[in-house]
mmCIF file of C-alpha atoms in Angstrom:
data_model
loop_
_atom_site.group_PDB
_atom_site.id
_atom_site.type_symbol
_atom_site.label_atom_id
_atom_site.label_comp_id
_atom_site.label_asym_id
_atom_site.label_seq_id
_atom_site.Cartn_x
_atom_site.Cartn_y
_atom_site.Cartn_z
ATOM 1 C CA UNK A 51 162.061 105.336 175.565
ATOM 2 C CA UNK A 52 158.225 105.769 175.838
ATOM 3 C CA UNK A 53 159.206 110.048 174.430
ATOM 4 C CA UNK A 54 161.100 108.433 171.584
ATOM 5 C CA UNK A 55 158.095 106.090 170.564
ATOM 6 C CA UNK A 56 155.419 108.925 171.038
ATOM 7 C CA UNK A 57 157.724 111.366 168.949
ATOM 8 C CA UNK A 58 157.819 108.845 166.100
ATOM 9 C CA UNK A 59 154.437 107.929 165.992
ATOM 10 C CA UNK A 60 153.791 111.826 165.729
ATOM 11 C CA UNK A 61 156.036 112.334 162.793
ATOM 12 C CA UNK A 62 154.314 109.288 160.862
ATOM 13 C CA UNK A 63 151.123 110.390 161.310
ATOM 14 C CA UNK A 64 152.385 113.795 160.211
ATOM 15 C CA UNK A 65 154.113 111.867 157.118
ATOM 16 C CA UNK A 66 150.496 110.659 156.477
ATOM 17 C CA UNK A 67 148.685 113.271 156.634
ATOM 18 C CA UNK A 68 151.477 115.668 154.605
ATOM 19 C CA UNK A 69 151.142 113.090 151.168
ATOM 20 C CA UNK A 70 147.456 113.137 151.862
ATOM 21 C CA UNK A 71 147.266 117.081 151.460
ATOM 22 C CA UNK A 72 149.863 116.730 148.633
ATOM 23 C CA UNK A 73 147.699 114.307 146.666
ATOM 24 C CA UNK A 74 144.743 115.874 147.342
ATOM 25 C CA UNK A 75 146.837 119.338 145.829
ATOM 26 C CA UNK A 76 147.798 117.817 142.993
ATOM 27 C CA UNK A 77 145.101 118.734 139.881
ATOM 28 C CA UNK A 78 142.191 116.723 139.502
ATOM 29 C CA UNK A 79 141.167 115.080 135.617
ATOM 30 C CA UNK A 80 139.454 113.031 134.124
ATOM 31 C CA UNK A 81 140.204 110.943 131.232
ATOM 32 C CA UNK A 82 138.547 109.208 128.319
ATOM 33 C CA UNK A 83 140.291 106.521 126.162
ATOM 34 C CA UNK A 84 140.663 106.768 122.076
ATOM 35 C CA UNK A 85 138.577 104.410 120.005
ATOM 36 C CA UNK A 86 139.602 102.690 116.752
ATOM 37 C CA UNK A 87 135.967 102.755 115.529
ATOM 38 C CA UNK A 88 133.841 102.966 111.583
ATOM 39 C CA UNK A 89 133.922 106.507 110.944
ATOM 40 C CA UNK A 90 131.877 108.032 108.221
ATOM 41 C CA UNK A 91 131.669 112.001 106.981
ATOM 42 C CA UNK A 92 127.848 113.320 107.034
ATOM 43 C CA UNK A 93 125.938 114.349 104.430
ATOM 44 C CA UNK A 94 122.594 115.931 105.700
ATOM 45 C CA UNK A 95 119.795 116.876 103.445
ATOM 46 C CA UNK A 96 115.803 116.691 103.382
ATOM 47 C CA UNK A 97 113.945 114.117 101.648
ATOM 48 C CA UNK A 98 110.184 113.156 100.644
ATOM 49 C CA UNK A 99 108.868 109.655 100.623
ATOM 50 C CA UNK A 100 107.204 107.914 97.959
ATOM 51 C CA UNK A 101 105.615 104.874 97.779
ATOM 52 C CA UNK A 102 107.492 101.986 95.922
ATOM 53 C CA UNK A 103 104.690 101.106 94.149
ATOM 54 C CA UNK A 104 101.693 103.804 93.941
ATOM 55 C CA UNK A 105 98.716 103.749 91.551
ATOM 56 C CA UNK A 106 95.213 105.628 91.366
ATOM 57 C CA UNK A 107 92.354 103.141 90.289
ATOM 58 C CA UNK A 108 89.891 104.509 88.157
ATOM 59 C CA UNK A 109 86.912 102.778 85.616
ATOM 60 C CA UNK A 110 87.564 103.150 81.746
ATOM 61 C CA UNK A 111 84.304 102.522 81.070
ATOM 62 C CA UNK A 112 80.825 104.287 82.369
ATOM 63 C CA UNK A 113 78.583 101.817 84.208
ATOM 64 C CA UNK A 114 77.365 101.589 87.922
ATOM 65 C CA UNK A 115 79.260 99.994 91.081
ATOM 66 C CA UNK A 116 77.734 96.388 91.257
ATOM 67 C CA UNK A 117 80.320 95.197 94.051
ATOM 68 C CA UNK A 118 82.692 96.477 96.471
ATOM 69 C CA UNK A 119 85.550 94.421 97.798
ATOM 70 C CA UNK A 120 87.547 95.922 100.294
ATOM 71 C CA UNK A 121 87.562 98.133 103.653
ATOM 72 C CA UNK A 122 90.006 101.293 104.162
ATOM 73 C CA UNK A 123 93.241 100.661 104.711
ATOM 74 C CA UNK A 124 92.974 96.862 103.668
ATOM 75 C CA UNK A 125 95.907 95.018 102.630
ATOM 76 C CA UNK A 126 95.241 93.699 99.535
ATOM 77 C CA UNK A 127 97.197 90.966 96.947
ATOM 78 C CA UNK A 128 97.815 90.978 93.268
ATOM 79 C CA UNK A 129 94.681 90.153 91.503
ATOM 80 C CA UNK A 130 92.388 90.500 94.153
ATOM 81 C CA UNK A 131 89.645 91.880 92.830
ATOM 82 C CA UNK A 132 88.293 95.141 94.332
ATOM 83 C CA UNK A 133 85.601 96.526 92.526
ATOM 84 C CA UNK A 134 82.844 95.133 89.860
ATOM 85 C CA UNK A 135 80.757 97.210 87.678
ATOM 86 C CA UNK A 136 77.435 96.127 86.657
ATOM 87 C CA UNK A 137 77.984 93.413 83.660
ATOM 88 C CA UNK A 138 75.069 91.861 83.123
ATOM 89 C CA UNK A 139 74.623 92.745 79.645
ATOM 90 C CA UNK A 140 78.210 92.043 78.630
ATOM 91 C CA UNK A 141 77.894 88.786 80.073
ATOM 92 C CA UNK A 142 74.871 88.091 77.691
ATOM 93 C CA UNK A 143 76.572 88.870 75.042
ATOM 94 C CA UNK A 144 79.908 86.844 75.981
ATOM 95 C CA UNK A 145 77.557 84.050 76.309
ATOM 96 C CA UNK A 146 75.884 84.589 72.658
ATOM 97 C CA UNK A 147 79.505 84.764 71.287
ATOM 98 C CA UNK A 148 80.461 81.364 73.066
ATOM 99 C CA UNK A 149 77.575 79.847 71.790
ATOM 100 C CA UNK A 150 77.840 80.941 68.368
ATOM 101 C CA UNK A 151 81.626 79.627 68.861
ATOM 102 C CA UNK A 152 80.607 76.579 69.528
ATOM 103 C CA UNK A 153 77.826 75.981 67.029
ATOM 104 C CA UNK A 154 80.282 76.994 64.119
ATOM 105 C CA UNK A 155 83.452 74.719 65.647
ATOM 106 C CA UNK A 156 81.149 71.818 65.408
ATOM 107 C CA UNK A 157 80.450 72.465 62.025
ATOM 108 C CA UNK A 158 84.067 72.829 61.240
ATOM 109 C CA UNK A 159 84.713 69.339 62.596
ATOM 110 C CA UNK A 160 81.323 68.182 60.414
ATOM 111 C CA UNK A 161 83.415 70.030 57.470
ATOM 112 C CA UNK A 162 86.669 68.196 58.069
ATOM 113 C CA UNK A 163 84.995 64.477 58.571
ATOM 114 C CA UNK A 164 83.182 64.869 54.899
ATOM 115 C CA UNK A 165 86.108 66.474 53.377
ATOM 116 C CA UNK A 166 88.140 63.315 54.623
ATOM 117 C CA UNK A 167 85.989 61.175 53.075
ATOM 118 C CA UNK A 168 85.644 63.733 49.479
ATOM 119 C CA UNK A 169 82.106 64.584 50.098
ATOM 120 C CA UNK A 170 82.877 68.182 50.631
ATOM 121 C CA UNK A 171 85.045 70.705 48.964
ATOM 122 C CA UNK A 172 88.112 71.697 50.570
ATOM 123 C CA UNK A 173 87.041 75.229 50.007
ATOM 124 C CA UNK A 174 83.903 74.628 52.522
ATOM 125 C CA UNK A 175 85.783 73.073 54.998
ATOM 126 C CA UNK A 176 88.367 75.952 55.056
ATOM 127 C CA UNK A 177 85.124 78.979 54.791
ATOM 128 C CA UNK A 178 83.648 76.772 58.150
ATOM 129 C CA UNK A 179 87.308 77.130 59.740
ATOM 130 C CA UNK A 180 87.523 80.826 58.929
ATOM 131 C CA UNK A 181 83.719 81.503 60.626
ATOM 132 C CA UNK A 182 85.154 80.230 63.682
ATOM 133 C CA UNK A 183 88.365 81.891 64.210
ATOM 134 C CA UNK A 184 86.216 84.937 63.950
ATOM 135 C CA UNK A 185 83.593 83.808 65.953
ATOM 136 C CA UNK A 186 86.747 82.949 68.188
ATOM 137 C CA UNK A 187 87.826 86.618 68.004
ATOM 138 C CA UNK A 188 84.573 88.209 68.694
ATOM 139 C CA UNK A 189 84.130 85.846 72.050
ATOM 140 C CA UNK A 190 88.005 86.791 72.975
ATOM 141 C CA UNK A 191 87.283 90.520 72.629
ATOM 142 C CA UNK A 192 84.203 90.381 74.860
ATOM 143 C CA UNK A 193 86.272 88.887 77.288
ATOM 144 C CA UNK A 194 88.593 92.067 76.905
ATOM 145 C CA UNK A 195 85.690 93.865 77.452
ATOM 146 C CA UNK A 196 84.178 92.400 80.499
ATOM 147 C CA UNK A 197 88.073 92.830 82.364
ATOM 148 C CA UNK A 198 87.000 96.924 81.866
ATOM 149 C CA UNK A 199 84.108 95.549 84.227
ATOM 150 C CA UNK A 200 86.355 94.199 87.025
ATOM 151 C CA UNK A 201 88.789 96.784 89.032
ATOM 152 C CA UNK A 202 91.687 94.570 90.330
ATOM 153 C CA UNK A 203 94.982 95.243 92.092
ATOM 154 C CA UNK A 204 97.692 95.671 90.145
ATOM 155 C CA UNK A 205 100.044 94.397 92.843
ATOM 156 C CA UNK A 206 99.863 93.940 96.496
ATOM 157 C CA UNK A 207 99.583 96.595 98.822
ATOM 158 C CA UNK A 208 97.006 98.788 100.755
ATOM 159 C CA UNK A 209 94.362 100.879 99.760
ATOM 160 C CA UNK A 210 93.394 103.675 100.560
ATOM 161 C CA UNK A 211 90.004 105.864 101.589
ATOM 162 C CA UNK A 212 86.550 104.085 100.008
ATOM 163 C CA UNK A 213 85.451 107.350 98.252
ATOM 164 C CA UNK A 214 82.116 105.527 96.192
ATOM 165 C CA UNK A 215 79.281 103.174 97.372
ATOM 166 C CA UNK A 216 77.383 100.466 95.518
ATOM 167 C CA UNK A 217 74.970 101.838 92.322
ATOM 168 C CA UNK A 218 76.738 104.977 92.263
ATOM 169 C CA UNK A 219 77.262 105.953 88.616
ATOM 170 C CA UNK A 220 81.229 105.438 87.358
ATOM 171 C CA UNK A 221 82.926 107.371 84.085
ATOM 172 C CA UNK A 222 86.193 107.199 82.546
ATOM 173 C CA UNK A 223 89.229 108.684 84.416
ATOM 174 C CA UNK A 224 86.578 108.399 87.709
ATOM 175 C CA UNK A 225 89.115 108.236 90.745
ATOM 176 C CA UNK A 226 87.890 105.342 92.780
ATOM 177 C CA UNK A 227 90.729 104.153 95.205
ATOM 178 C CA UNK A 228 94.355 104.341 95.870
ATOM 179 C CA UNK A 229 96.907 101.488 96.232
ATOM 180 C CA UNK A 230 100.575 101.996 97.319
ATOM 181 C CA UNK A 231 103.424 99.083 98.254
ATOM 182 C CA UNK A 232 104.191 100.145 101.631
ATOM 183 C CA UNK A 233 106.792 97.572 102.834
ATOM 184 C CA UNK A 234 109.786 99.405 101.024
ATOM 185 C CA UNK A 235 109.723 103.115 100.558
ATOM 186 C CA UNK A 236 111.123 105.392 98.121
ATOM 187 C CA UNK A 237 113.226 108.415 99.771
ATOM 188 C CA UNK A 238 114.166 111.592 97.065
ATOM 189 C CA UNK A 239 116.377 114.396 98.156
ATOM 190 C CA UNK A 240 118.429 116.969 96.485
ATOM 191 C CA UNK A 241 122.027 117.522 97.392
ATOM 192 C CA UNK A 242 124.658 120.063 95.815
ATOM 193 C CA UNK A 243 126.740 119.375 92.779
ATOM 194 C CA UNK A 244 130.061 119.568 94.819
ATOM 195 C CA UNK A 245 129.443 116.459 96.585
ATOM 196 C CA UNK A 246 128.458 114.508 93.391
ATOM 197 C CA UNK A 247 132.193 112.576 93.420
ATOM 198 C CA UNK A 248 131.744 111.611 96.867
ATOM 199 C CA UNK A 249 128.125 109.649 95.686
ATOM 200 C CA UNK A 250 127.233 106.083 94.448
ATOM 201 C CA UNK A 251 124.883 103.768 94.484
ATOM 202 C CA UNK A 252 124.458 101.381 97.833
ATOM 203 C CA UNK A 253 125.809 104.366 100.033
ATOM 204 C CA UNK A 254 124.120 103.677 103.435
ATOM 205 C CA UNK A 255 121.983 106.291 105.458
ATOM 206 C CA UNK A 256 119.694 107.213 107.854
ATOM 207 C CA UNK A 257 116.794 109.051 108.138
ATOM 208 C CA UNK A 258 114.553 110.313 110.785
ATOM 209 C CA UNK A 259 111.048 111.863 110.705
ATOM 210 C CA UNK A 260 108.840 114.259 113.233
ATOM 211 C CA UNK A 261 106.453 111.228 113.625
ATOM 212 C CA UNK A 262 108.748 108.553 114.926
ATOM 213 C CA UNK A 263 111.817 110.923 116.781
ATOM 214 C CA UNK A 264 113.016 108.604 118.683
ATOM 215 C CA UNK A 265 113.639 105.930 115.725
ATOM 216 C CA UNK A 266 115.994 105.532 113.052
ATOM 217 C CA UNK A 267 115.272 104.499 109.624
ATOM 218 C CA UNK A 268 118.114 102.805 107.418
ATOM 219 C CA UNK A 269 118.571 102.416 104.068
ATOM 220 C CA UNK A 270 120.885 102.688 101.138
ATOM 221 C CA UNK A 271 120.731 105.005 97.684
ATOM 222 C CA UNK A 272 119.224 103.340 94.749
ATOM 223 C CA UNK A 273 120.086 105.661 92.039
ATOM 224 C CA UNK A 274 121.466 109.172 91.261
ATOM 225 C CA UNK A 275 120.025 111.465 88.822
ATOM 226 C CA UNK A 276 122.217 111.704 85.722
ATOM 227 C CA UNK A 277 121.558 115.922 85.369
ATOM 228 C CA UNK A 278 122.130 118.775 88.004
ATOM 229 C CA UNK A 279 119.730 121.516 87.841
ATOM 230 C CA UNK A 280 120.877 124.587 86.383
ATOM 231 C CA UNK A 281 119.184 126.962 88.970
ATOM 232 C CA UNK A 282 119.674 124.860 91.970
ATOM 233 C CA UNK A 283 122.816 123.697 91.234
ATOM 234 C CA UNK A 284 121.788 120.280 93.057
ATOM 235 C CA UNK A 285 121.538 116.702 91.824
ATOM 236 C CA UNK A 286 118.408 114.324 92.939
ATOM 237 C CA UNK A 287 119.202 111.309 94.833
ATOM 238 C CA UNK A 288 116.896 108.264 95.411
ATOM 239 C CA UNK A 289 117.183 105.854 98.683
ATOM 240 C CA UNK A 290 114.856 102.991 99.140
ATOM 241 C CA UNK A 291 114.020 102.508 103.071
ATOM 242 C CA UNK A 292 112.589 99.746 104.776
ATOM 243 C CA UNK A 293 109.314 100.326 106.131
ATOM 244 C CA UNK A 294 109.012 97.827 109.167
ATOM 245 C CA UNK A 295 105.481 97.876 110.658
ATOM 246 C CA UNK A 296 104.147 100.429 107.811
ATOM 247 C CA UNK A 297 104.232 103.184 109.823
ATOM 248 C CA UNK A 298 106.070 105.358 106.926
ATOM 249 C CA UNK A 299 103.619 107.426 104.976
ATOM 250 C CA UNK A 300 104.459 108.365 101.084
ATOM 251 C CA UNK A 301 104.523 112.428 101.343
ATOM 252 C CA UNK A 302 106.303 112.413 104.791
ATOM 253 C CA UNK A 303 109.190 114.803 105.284
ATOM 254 C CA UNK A 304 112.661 113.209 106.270
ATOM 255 C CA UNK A 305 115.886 114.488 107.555
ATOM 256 C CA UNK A 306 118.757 112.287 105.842
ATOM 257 C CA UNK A 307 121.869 111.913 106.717
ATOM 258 C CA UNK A 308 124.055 109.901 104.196
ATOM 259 C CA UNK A 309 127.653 107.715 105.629
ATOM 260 C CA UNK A 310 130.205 108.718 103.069
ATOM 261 C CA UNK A 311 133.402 107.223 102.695
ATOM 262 C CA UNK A 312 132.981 104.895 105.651
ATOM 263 C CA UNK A 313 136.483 104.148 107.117
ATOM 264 C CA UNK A 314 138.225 102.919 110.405
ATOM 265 C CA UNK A 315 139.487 106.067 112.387
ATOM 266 C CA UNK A 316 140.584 106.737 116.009
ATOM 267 C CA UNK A 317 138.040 108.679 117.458
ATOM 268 C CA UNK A 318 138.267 111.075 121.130
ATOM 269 C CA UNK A 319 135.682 113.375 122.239
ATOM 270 C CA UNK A 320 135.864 116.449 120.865
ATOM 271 C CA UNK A 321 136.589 118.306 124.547
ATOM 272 C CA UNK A 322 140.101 116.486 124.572
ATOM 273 C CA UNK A 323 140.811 119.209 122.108
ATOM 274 C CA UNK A 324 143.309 122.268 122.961
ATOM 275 C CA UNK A 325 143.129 124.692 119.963
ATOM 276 C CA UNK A 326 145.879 126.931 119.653
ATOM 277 C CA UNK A 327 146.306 128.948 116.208
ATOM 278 C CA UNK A 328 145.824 126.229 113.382
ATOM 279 C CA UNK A 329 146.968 123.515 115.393
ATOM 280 C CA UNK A 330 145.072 121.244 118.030
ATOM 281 C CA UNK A 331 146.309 119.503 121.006
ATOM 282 C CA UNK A 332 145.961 116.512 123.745
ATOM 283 C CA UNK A 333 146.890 115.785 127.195
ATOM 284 C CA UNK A 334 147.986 112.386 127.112
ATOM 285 C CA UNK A 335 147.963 110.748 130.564
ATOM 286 C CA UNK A 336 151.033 108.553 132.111
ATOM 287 C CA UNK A 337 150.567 106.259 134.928
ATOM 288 C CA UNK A 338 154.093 106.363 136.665
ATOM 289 C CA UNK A 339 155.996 103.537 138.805
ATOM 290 C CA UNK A 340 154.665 104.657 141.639
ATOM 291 C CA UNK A 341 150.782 104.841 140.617
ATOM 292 C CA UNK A 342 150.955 108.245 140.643
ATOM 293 C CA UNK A 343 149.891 110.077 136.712
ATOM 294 C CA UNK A 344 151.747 112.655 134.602
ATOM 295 C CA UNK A 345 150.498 114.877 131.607
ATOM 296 C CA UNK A 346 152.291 115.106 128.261
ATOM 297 C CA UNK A 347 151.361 117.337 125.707
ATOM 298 C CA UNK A 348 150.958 115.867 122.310
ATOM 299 C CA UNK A 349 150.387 117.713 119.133
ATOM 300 C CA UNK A 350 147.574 115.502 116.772
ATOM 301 C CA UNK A 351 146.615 116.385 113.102
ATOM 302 C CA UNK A 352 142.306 116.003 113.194
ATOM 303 C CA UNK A 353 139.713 115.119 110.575
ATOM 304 C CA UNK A 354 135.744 115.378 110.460
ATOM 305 C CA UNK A 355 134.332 116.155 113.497
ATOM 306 C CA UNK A 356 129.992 114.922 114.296
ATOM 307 C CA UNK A 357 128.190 115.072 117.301
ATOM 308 C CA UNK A 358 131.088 115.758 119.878
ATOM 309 C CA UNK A 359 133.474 113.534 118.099
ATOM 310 C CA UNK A 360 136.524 114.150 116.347
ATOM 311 C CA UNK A 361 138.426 112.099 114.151
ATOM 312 C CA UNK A 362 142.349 111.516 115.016
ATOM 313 C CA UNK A 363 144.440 111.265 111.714
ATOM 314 C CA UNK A 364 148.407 111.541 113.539
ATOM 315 C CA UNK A 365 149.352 112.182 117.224
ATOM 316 C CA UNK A 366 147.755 108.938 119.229
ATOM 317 C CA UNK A 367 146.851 105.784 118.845
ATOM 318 C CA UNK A 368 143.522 103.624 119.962
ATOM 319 C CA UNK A 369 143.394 103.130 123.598
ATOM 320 C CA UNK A 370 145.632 106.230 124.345
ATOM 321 C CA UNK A 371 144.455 107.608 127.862
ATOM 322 C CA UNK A 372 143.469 111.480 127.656
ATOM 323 C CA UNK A 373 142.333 114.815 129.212
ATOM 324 C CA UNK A 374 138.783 115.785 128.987
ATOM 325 C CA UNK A 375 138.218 117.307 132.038
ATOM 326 C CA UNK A 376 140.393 119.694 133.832
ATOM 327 C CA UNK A 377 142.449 120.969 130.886
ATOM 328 C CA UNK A 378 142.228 124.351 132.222
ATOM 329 C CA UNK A 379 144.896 123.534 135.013
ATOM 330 C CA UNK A 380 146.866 120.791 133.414
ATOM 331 C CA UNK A 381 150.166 121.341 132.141
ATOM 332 C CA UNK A 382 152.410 119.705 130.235
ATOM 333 C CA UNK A 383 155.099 116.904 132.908
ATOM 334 C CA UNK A 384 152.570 117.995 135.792
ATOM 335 C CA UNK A 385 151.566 115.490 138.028
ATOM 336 C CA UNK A 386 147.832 114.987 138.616
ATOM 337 C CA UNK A 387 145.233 112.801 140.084
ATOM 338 C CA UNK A 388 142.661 110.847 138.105
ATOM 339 C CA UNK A 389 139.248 110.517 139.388
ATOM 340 C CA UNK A 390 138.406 108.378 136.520
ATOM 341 C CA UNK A 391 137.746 107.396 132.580
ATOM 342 C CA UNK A 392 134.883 108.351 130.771
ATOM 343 C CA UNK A 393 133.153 105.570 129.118
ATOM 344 C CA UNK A 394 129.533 104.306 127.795
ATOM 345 C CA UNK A 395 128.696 103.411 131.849
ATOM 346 C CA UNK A 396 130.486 106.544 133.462
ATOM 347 C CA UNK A 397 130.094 110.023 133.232
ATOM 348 C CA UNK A 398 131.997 113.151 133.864
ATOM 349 C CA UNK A 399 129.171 114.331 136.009
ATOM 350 C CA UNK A 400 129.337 111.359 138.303
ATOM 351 C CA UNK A 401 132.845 110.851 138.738
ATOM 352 C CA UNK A 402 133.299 114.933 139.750
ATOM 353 C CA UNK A 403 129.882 113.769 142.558
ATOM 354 C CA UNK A 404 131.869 110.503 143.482
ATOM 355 C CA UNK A 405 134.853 112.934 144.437
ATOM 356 C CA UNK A 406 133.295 115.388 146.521
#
């Protein structure tokens, strides 16, 4: 009795160990699941900022710098005033024409109060009114003057380099300071005529720049140029970006890729792939009744592909379980064992080291 126990525990153990060595034959895969996610077709080009708003601030008149109002790189509002050329004798005269306003309204009044009472001629009282609407108009274009005098910002924003000092000597056209709106930016690129149909205004994109390569900029086109260049056969696009922080600088090169045609598509990685003339195929994998897995080959019809991804039009559906490593042994009905899926936690490389 003892043989017949000792023979039977042999022949388990043996059992054991023989569906040990077959599962550890069987080929070894891993899988990755398919993703109903927003899929978009890429439209790369290089673009040029631009300020939204940009101006260069220059005197119309020739007269020294009596005031200076800002630092470099100040942020400045609408209306502040920045720079003040020497006035003094403008002023004078502004006061001279107020006066003279003044002296000639009062007599207008003196006009009207005797004409009410007929001891003056209409005809005075309306020479007195004329005298001071011109008197008026002379005191109103001194005023016009005098703003020639006063450099402010057209709208807010931040300034550039302080290029002049006070009492240096100004002239017309005299480049004094820059101002540019910083806080949305204007991106222009160029993209071929082909692709014109696939445009409109609103499209989202993205842009990155050699300055900030880790960061993403997003945005949207504004507007589309309505003519295609006859030599470049390319049509100018404009985007407006925001600008967070200000760290965007008009003149900066951008690479630009545009979202077209921004759909929901089952995505796989583009390794789950088997090429084979014009057609592609998957190894869908099975879990069986007895937790073991089997392959089946699946023909699928593809779309775009970006970045190791490929768009699934026909074969599978989202969630579908396939091949993306071990391909090279699978077959279609084998049985195999799965070290594991493939997701945004796990990757191939440490589910083939958790196996060893």
């Amino acid at each position: 009795m003892h043989v017949y126990r000792r023979i039977a525990l042999i022949f388990l153990v043996a059992l054991l160990c023989s569906t040990s060595l077959y599962a550890q034959s069987l080929p070894a895969v891993i899988g990755s699941r398919a993703e109903l996610t927003t899929w978009s077709d890429p439209l790369e080009a290089l673009g040029t900022l631009s300020a939204d708003e940009s101006v260069t601030l220059s005197a119309t008149v020739t007269e020294t710098i009596a005031e200076i109002n800002f630092q470099d790189g100040q942020q400045v509002e609408r209306g502040q005033l920045l720079i003040r050329l020497q006035d003094a004798e403008e002023q004078a005269q502004l006061r001279a024409a107020q006066a003279l306003t003044d002296e000639r309204r009062n007599a207008s009044e003196r006009a009207a109060q005797l004409q009410q009472r007929n001891l003056a001629a209409r005809a005075d009282v309306e020479d007195t009114q004329a005298r001071l609407r011109q008197a008026e108009a002379d005191a109103q274009a001194l005023e016009a003057r005098l703003a020639n005098y006063q450099i402010q910002a057209p709208f807010s924003g931040r300034v550039g380099f302080r290029n002049v000092s006070v009492g240096a000597l100004v002239t017309p056209g005299m480049e004094l300071v820059t101002l540019d709106k910083l806080n949305v930016m204007k991106l222009d690129f160029s993209v071929p005529e082909v692709f014109l149909g696939r445009l409109s205004s609103g499209l989202s994109l993205s842009a990155k720049t050699a300055a900030f390569p880790d960061e993403i900029f997003s945005g949207q086109i504004a507007s589309i140029g309505t003519r295609i260049d006859p030599v470049s056969r390319s049509v100018s696009v404009r985007a407006e970006l925001d600008n967070p922080g200000l760290r965007l600088r008009p003149g900066m090169l951008m690479e630009v890729i545009v979202q077209q045609r921004a759909r929901d598509a089952v995505v796989l990685p583009e390794a789950a792939l088997e090429p084979s003339g014009d057609r592609h195929y998957v190894m869908l994998i099975h879990e069986q009744d007895d937790e073991s897995w089997r392959l089946e080959q699946r023909e699928v019809s593809i779309g775009e592909r970006r970045h190791g991804e490929v768009e699934v039009l026909e074969g599978i559906e989202s969630g579908d379980l396939v091949v993306v490593h071990g391909l090279q042994m699978a077959r279609d009905g084998q049985k195999v064992r799965l070290l594991g899926v493939v997701d945004s936690d796990t990757s191939i490389r440490a589910l083939l080291e958790a196996d060893r």
